[in-house]
């Protein structure tokens, strides 16, 4: 039997289950009334882990939630086709398929062999967690002309091997590997 969590005990970055769906808490706001007999309310900003939708919902402090049957496994990216993207579980060597809806825009950061974490709910894959930074090769960028930095422009446009487009410093050239923050899609340095 899964443990029960009171709404008042839910904190940021916690997982909980509501109506047989796993959620991730993004933010919590507890409002305690000043009048006697008033009820403490907990307002949660939460992400549905199945649909990726984010919304706010208010609960009474005593409401209870189940702890979700979530599991995270390490897997390496193999390839993608029109139907799904395929990963290999690093422990069991089973192949795991994720549909484009479950991937979101993560495909722009995936290169063959990249180790990521796959979230499973009740044994079924529901999404993935990317590392903080990934290394990608620069497929195309304009050559940086000497003296361009005097006008205040210190970055230029670059397209990476996966199709992701970012701004990079002038010294970065085609064929080089760069690090990219997966959350902000910004240049993080040379690889």
Coordinates of C-alpha atoms in Angstrom, one line a residue, residues 105 109 130-134 180-186:
X105 CA 11.2 19.0 -27.7
X109 CA 19.2 17.5 -27.5
X130 CA 17.7 15.3 -19.8
X131 CA 21.1 16.1 -18.3
X132 CA 21.8 19.7 -17.3
X133 CA 24.1 20.1 -20.3
X134 CA 24.7 18.2 -23.6
X180 CA 24.3 23.6 -24.4
X181 CA 22.1 24.0 -21.3
X182 CA 19.0 21.8 -21.9
X183 CA 16.7 24.0 -19.9
X184 CA 17.5 27.4 -21.3
X185 CA 18.9 26.3 -24.7
X186 CA 21.9 28.6 -24.2

